[in-house]
Short mmCIF file of C-alpha atoms and ligand atoms in Angstrom, two decimals:
data_model
loop_
_atom_site.label_atom_id
_atom_site.label_comp_id
_atom_site.label_asym_id
_atom_site.label_seq_id
_atom_site.Cartn_x
_atom_site.Cartn_y
_atom_site.Cartn_z
CA MET A 1 113.76 108.17 107.01
CA LYS A 2 111.92 108.06 110.36
CA ILE A 3 108.18 107.38 110.24
CA THR A 4 106.28 110.30 111.81
CA ALA A 5 102.65 109.42 110.97
CA VAL A 6 100.51 106.71 109.36
CA GLU A 7 97.13 107.89 108.02
CA ALA A 8 94.14 105.68 107.11
CA ILE A 9 91.58 107.53 104.97
CA PRO A 10 88.36 105.76 103.92
CA PHE A 11 87.00 106.57 100.47
CA ALA A 12 84.24 105.30 98.19
CA ILE A 13 84.18 105.25 94.39
CA PRO A 14 81.27 103.51 92.61
CA TYR A 15 81.82 100.76 90.05
CA THR A 16 80.26 101.26 86.61
CA LYS A 17 79.99 97.47 86.46
CA PRO A 18 79.73 95.58 89.76
CA LEU A 19 81.77 92.37 90.06
CA LYS A 20 79.81 89.30 91.19
CA PHE A 21 81.38 85.98 92.20
CA ALA A 22 80.60 82.95 94.35
CA SER A 23 81.63 84.46 97.71
CA GLY A 24 80.16 87.95 97.25
CA GLU A 25 79.80 91.03 95.07
CA VAL A 26 81.35 94.48 94.95
CA HIS A 27 79.42 97.58 93.84
CA ALA A 28 81.75 100.33 95.05
CA ALA A 29 85.45 100.55 95.86
CA GLU A 30 85.05 101.34 99.56
CA HIS A 31 88.78 101.17 100.24
CA VAL A 32 91.22 102.79 102.65
CA LEU A 33 94.04 105.05 101.45
CA VAL A 34 97.13 104.56 103.62
CA ARG A 35 99.77 107.28 103.81
CA VAL A 36 103.09 106.86 105.61
CA HIS A 37 104.86 110.15 106.38
CA THR A 38 108.55 110.53 107.26
CA ASP A 39 110.58 113.26 108.92
CA ASP A 40 112.10 114.10 105.48
CA GLY A 41 108.66 115.21 104.26
CA ILE A 42 108.25 112.03 102.14
CA VAL A 43 104.77 110.46 101.84
CA GLY A 44 104.32 106.83 100.74
CA VAL A 45 100.89 105.56 99.66
CA ALA A 46 98.97 102.32 99.18
CA GLU A 47 95.33 101.18 99.45
CA ALA A 48 93.60 98.48 101.50
CA PRO A 49 90.47 96.85 99.97
CA PRO A 50 88.16 95.45 102.70
CA ARG A 51 86.87 92.02 101.67
CA PRO A 52 84.69 90.78 104.55
CA PHE A 53 83.71 87.65 102.59
CA THR A 54 87.38 86.77 102.07
CA TYR A 55 89.33 87.96 105.13
CA GLY A 56 86.69 89.32 107.53
CA GLU A 57 87.99 92.90 107.31
CA THR A 58 85.72 95.95 107.02
CA GLN A 59 86.52 99.53 106.01
CA THR A 60 85.88 100.80 109.56
CA GLY A 61 87.95 97.96 111.02
CA ILE A 62 90.91 98.68 108.73
CA VAL A 63 90.92 102.37 109.72
CA ALA A 64 90.67 101.40 113.41
CA VAL A 65 93.47 98.80 113.40
CA ILE A 66 95.80 101.16 111.56
CA GLU A 67 95.04 104.17 113.76
CA GLN A 68 94.92 102.33 117.08
CA ILE A 69 97.54 99.58 116.73
CA PHE A 70 99.76 99.84 113.62
CA ALA A 71 100.52 103.59 113.60
CA PRO A 72 101.69 103.70 117.24
CA ALA A 73 103.78 100.54 116.64
CA LEU A 74 105.55 102.02 113.60
CA ILE A 75 106.06 105.70 114.43
CA GLY A 76 109.74 106.29 115.18
CA LEU A 77 111.02 103.34 113.09
CA THR A 78 113.11 104.12 110.01
CA LEU A 79 111.97 102.90 106.58
CA THR A 80 114.85 100.39 106.42
CA GLU A 81 113.70 98.66 109.61
CA ARG A 82 111.27 96.64 107.53
CA GLU A 83 111.79 93.41 109.43
CA VAL A 84 111.07 95.15 112.74
CA ALA A 85 107.93 96.63 111.21
CA HIS A 86 106.90 93.23 109.84
CA HIS A 87 107.21 91.60 113.27
CA ARG A 88 105.37 94.42 115.02
CA LEU A 89 102.48 94.16 112.52
CA ALA A 90 102.49 90.36 112.93
CA ARG A 91 101.73 90.67 116.65
CA THR A 92 98.14 91.41 115.57
CA VAL A 93 96.41 88.39 114.05
CA GLY A 94 94.50 88.65 110.77
CA ASN A 95 93.95 92.07 109.13
CA PRO A 96 95.92 91.09 105.99
CA THR A 97 94.97 94.00 103.72
CA ALA A 98 95.53 96.59 106.47
CA LYS A 99 99.03 95.17 107.13
CA ALA A 100 99.77 94.89 103.42
CA ALA A 101 98.82 98.51 102.70
CA VAL A 102 101.00 99.80 105.54
CA ASP A 103 103.91 97.67 104.29
CA MET A 104 103.52 98.88 100.69
CA ALA A 105 103.19 102.53 101.69
CA MET A 106 106.50 102.12 103.60
CA TRP A 107 108.12 100.68 100.47
CA ASP A 108 106.73 103.54 98.36
CA ALA A 109 108.15 106.04 100.85
CA PHE A 110 111.50 104.19 100.81
CA GLY A 111 111.58 104.29 97.00
CA HIS A 112 110.94 108.05 97.05
CA THR A 113 113.63 108.52 99.70
CA VAL A 114 116.34 106.76 97.66
CA GLY A 115 114.97 107.88 94.27
CA LEU A 116 114.38 104.37 92.87
CA PRO A 117 111.30 102.42 91.69
CA VAL A 118 110.00 99.79 94.15
CA SER A 119 110.08 97.22 91.34
CA ASP A 120 113.84 97.75 90.92
CA LEU A 121 114.41 97.60 94.67
CA LEU A 122 112.58 94.25 94.75
CA GLY A 123 114.05 92.54 91.70
CA GLY A 124 113.82 94.66 88.55
CA TYR A 125 113.08 91.76 86.17
CA THR A 126 110.96 93.52 83.51
CA ASP A 127 108.95 96.67 82.83
CA ARG A 128 105.60 95.17 81.75
CA MET A 129 103.19 92.29 82.12
CA ARG A 130 100.44 90.77 80.05
CA VAL A 131 97.02 91.48 81.55
CA SER A 132 94.30 89.01 82.54
CA HIS A 133 90.76 90.33 83.07
CA MET A 134 88.31 88.82 85.59
CA LEU A 135 84.80 88.22 84.23
CA GLY A 136 82.12 88.32 86.95
CA PHE A 137 78.86 86.35 86.98
CA ASP A 138 76.32 87.07 84.26
CA ASP A 139 74.66 85.11 81.51
CA PRO A 140 76.90 83.68 78.77
CA ALA A 141 76.06 86.30 76.11
CA LYS A 142 76.83 89.22 78.45
CA MET A 143 80.10 87.66 79.65
CA VAL A 144 81.19 87.05 76.06
CA ALA A 145 80.27 90.66 75.20
CA GLU A 146 82.34 91.89 78.15
CA ALA A 147 85.32 89.82 77.02
CA GLU A 148 84.90 91.22 73.48
CA ARG A 149 84.92 94.76 74.88
CA MET A 150 88.13 94.11 76.86
CA HIS A 151 89.69 92.40 73.84
CA ASP A 152 88.78 95.12 71.37
CA ALA A 153 89.45 98.17 73.57
CA TYR A 154 92.56 97.00 75.45
CA GLY A 155 93.92 94.02 73.51
CA ILE A 156 93.36 91.69 76.50
CA THR A 157 93.59 87.99 75.52
CA THR A 158 93.55 86.26 78.93
CA PHE A 159 90.36 85.92 80.97
CA LYS A 160 89.72 84.53 84.43
CA VAL A 161 86.10 83.38 84.48
CA LYS A 162 84.26 83.43 87.80
CA VAL A 163 82.52 80.11 88.43
CA GLY A 164 80.97 78.35 91.42
CA ARG A 165 77.23 78.71 90.69
CA ARG A 166 74.69 75.91 90.81
CA PRO A 167 73.98 73.99 88.67
CA VAL A 168 77.55 73.84 87.39
CA SER A 169 76.24 74.04 83.81
CA LEU A 170 75.48 77.76 84.41
CA ASP A 171 79.23 78.36 84.44
CA THR A 172 80.51 75.67 82.11
CA ALA A 173 78.18 77.16 79.44
CA VAL A 174 79.93 80.53 79.84
CA VAL A 175 83.41 79.04 79.44
CA ARG A 176 82.27 77.06 76.39
CA ALA A 177 80.71 80.19 74.85
CA LEU A 178 83.97 82.11 75.37
CA ARG A 179 86.04 79.34 73.75
CA GLU A 180 83.60 79.11 70.82
CA ARG A 181 83.69 82.89 70.30
CA PHE A 182 87.49 83.36 70.54
CA GLY A 183 88.91 79.94 69.61
CA ASP A 184 92.61 79.64 70.52
CA ALA A 185 93.06 83.42 70.44
CA VAL A 186 92.49 83.67 74.21
CA GLU A 187 93.73 81.98 77.39
CA LEU A 188 90.99 80.98 79.83
CA TYR A 189 91.02 79.85 83.46
CA VAL A 190 88.36 79.59 86.16
CA ASP A 191 88.00 80.76 89.77
CA GLY A 192 85.28 79.25 91.98
CA ASN A 193 85.79 81.32 95.16
CA ARG A 194 84.92 78.15 97.11
CA GLY A 195 81.42 77.98 95.58
CA TRP A 196 81.34 74.32 94.62
CA SER A 197 81.77 71.10 96.55
CA PRO A 198 84.71 68.88 95.56
CA SER A 199 82.44 66.58 93.53
CA GLU A 200 80.69 69.47 91.76
CA SER A 201 84.14 70.85 90.95
CA LEU A 202 85.27 67.58 89.40
CA ARG A 203 82.04 67.28 87.41
CA ALA A 204 82.49 70.83 86.09
CA MET A 205 86.16 70.29 85.22
CA ARG A 206 85.24 67.10 83.33
CA GLU A 207 82.54 69.00 81.43
CA MET A 208 85.20 71.58 80.48
CA SER A 209 88.03 69.10 79.78
CA ASP A 210 88.03 69.93 76.04
CA LEU A 211 88.22 73.69 76.58
CA GLY A 212 91.97 74.01 77.12
CA LEU A 213 91.86 75.74 80.51
CA LEU A 214 95.11 77.10 81.93
CA PHE A 215 94.30 76.81 85.65
CA ALA A 216 91.49 76.12 88.11
CA GLU A 217 91.44 78.39 91.20
CA GLU A 218 89.89 77.79 94.63
CA LEU A 219 86.94 75.80 93.23
CA CYS A 220 85.97 74.38 96.64
CA PRO A 221 86.92 75.31 100.22
CA ALA A 222 90.32 74.29 101.59
CA ASP A 223 88.42 73.23 104.72
CA ASP A 224 86.98 70.34 102.68
CA VAL A 225 90.37 68.84 103.43
CA PHE A 226 90.12 65.34 101.99
CA GLY A 227 87.64 66.34 99.30
CA ARG A 228 89.92 69.01 97.97
CA ARG A 229 92.97 66.74 97.98
CA TRP A 230 90.88 64.13 96.16
CA LEU A 231 89.88 66.76 93.56
CA VAL A 232 93.36 68.23 93.04
CA GLY A 233 94.85 64.73 92.62
CA GLN A 234 92.55 64.10 89.65
CA LEU A 235 93.12 67.34 87.74
CA ASP A 236 95.57 67.59 84.86
CA ILE A 237 96.00 71.36 85.20
CA PRO A 238 97.43 73.37 88.14
CA PHE A 239 95.00 74.13 90.98
CA ILE A 240 95.62 77.67 92.28
CA ALA A 241 95.22 78.41 95.99
CA ASP A 242 94.10 82.01 96.51
CA GLU A 243 92.14 82.99 99.64
CA SER A 244 93.20 79.74 101.33
CA VAL A 245 96.86 80.91 101.40
CA PRO A 246 97.03 84.38 102.99
CA THR A 247 100.43 83.59 104.62
CA PRO A 248 103.57 81.63 103.65
CA ALA A 249 102.64 79.01 106.29
CA ASP A 250 99.28 78.51 104.58
CA VAL A 251 101.08 78.01 101.26
CA THR A 252 103.21 75.29 102.84
CA ARG A 253 100.20 73.63 104.47
CA GLU A 254 98.03 73.58 101.33
CA VAL A 255 100.78 72.51 98.95
CA LEU A 256 102.35 69.83 101.14
CA GLY A 257 98.84 68.56 101.94
CA GLY A 258 98.17 68.07 98.22
CA SER A 259 95.35 70.65 98.20
CA ALA A 260 96.97 73.11 95.77
CA THR A 261 99.60 73.02 93.05
CA ALA A 262 99.95 76.74 92.19
CA ILE A 263 99.64 80.04 94.07
CA SER A 264 97.94 83.39 93.53
CA ILE A 265 100.11 86.19 94.91
CA LYS A 266 98.09 89.26 95.88
CA THR A 267 100.03 92.30 97.03
CA ALA A 268 96.73 93.54 98.52
CA ARG A 269 96.96 90.77 101.14
CA THR A 270 100.72 90.15 101.56
CA GLY A 271 102.16 93.57 100.69
CA PHE A 272 105.65 93.59 99.20
CA THR A 273 107.47 92.09 102.18
CA GLY A 274 105.08 89.13 102.58
CA SER A 275 104.64 88.65 98.82
CA ALA A 276 108.43 88.34 98.45
CA ARG A 277 108.36 85.59 101.09
CA VAL A 278 105.53 83.79 99.23
CA HIS A 279 107.38 84.22 95.93
CA HIS A 280 110.61 82.76 97.30
CA LEU A 281 108.71 79.87 98.87
CA ALA A 282 106.96 79.19 95.54
CA GLU A 283 110.33 79.22 93.81
CA GLY A 284 111.77 76.81 96.36
CA LEU A 285 108.82 74.46 96.04
CA GLY A 286 108.74 74.76 92.24
CA LEU A 287 105.23 76.21 92.06
CA GLU A 288 103.77 78.35 89.31
CA VAL A 289 102.33 81.68 90.46
CA VAL A 290 99.80 84.15 89.09
CA MET A 291 99.58 87.79 90.17
CA GLY A 292 96.01 87.97 91.49
CA ASN A 293 93.53 90.81 91.92
CA GLN A 294 91.72 91.69 95.16
CA ILE A 295 89.36 93.83 93.04
CA ASP A 296 92.03 96.49 93.31
CA GLY A 297 91.73 100.12 92.30
CA GLN A 298 94.52 101.86 90.42
CA ILE A 299 96.69 102.30 93.54
CA GLY A 300 96.43 98.59 94.30
CA THR A 301 97.07 97.73 90.66
CA ALA A 302 100.20 99.95 90.65
CA CYS A 303 101.37 97.85 93.63
CA ALA A 304 100.58 94.55 91.87
CA ILE A 305 102.44 95.55 88.68
CA ALA A 306 105.41 96.84 90.71
CA PHE A 307 105.73 93.42 92.38
CA GLY A 308 104.78 91.33 89.34
CA THR A 309 107.44 92.97 87.15
CA ALA A 310 110.13 92.44 89.81
CA TYR A 311 110.54 88.67 89.26
CA GLU A 312 110.59 86.27 86.31
CA ARG A 313 108.17 83.85 87.96
CA THR A 314 105.53 86.50 88.68
CA ALA A 315 105.79 88.00 85.18
CA ARG A 316 105.53 84.66 83.36
CA TYR A 317 101.74 84.51 83.14
CA ALA A 318 99.26 87.32 82.52
CA GLY A 319 98.55 89.17 85.78
CA GLU A 320 95.07 90.19 86.94
CA LEU A 321 95.62 93.92 86.53
CA SER A 322 92.55 95.33 84.83
CA ASN A 323 89.48 95.38 87.07
CA PHE A 324 90.00 99.06 87.90
CA LEU A 325 88.60 99.57 84.38
CA ASP A 326 85.16 98.86 85.88
CA MET A 327 85.44 101.78 88.35
CA SER A 328 83.82 105.13 87.57
CA ASP A 329 86.93 107.08 88.68
CA ASP A 330 90.09 106.71 90.77
CA LEU A 331 92.48 108.76 92.89
CA LEU A 332 95.59 109.00 90.70
CA THR A 333 96.76 112.16 88.93
CA MET A 334 97.70 110.03 85.89
CA PRO A 335 95.52 106.96 85.20
CA LEU A 336 97.12 103.57 84.48
CA GLN A 337 96.88 102.65 80.78
CA ILE A 338 96.44 99.15 79.38
CA SER A 339 97.17 98.74 75.67
CA ASP A 340 97.99 95.77 73.42
CA GLY A 341 96.95 93.59 76.36
CA GLN A 342 99.86 94.86 78.47
CA LEU A 343 100.40 97.12 81.47
CA HIS A 344 103.75 98.84 81.99
CA ARG A 345 104.97 99.51 85.48
CA ARG A 346 105.18 103.19 86.26
CA PRO A 347 108.57 104.81 85.80
CA GLY A 348 109.74 107.02 88.62
CA ALA A 349 110.57 106.56 92.25
CA GLY A 350 108.53 104.38 94.61
CA LEU A 351 105.33 103.20 92.96
CA GLY A 352 105.56 106.06 90.44
CA ILE A 353 102.07 107.31 91.31
CA ALA A 354 100.64 110.49 92.85
CA ILE A 355 97.27 111.06 94.53
CA ASP A 356 95.10 113.83 93.06
CA PRO A 357 94.10 116.02 96.05
CA ASP A 358 90.83 117.14 94.42
CA LYS A 359 89.77 113.56 93.78
CA LEU A 360 90.67 112.53 97.30
CA ALA A 361 88.61 115.44 98.67
CA ARG A 362 85.67 114.34 96.49
CA TYR A 363 85.72 110.64 97.41
CA ARG A 364 86.94 110.51 101.02
CA THR A 365 84.16 109.66 103.42
CA ASP A 366 85.66 110.74 106.74
CA LEU A 367 85.21 114.53 106.53
C1 MUC B 401 89.68 86.47 93.32
O1 MUC B 401 90.66 86.05 92.69
O2 MUC B 401 89.13 85.69 94.07
C2 MUC B 401 87.10 87.94 94.45
C3 MUC B 401 86.96 88.03 95.78
C4 MUC B 401 88.14 88.53 96.30
O3 MUC B 401 88.42 88.75 97.49
O4 MUC B 401 89.04 88.73 95.31
C5 MUC B 401 88.39 88.51 94.08
C6 MUC B 401 89.21 87.87 93.07
MG1 MG B 402 90.51 83.98 93.48
#
């Protein structure tokens, strides 16, 4: 169970449909495959998605921090020394997705070593989750058509609508068009990626007050400290903190400060070890949680479903588990399948996934 090597392999897979949102846009999955090797010949995998507009990480930076700092700090530890690994990774500030991928690859390797699924090792609550699909910026007719496609092809009935454009009516028109098209047959919520000011956010939420929204996520920046507290205090639905809460301490700060009332858990940024800490904190504080999406590929989505199915609280709402459908290809030998609006966690040890060597050879960008 001793770690002998940690690899960081950059790869690039184009999106068939780019995702656009208030803080940026993504046209290709330029991610980093992380592989943790042990002296038993076990290999654990995970992926890190660089999101410079969210965490400041780049693909080159993720490879460098893993190769230069994390790998030397972890080689020689056993897979059960997770707390030691966590503290060694924490000596480096920032780099959330690089740390998370290393952590999750260690868990995958541990699952393979003991012959058990990661989801069972974490909590083993259920084997499936309902799926929520993120709809990126476009005009109302195209966003409705995209929702129809996801509804008809995959049975998806929950949509997170990206908002945060100016004027706010650009986005409120989309949400209204979706509600008019689907009626009560779908759940809708909105994510502003910090695009609006607090007052624009309140105006938009008032315009949409008859549309039965489930949540509002990160409509304005957490750094608008009083403005955001003012906004959250006036809403009658939970306000989800996402990129403003990359650590448990941030969750505490935002929630106790009145700037958030629900939490997005993203395994891409807190791994399994950190996500468990956020989950337990949310349980202790009595907060609702949603399993979020860092525009994950299929490896990242396998991680999110493994964690989301482990606990009752994370499996309660639809999880954001479908945006890999917009990628032109992926690295797994067996693709994830969404049907009837649900994704099952993979059976089998670890994450239950295997990397296709031919696909990795085609898409890696370091050789
Ligand atoms: C989200 O929930 O914000 C958009 C940017 C990012 O980093 O993640 C996505 C989804
Ligand atoms: Mg978000």
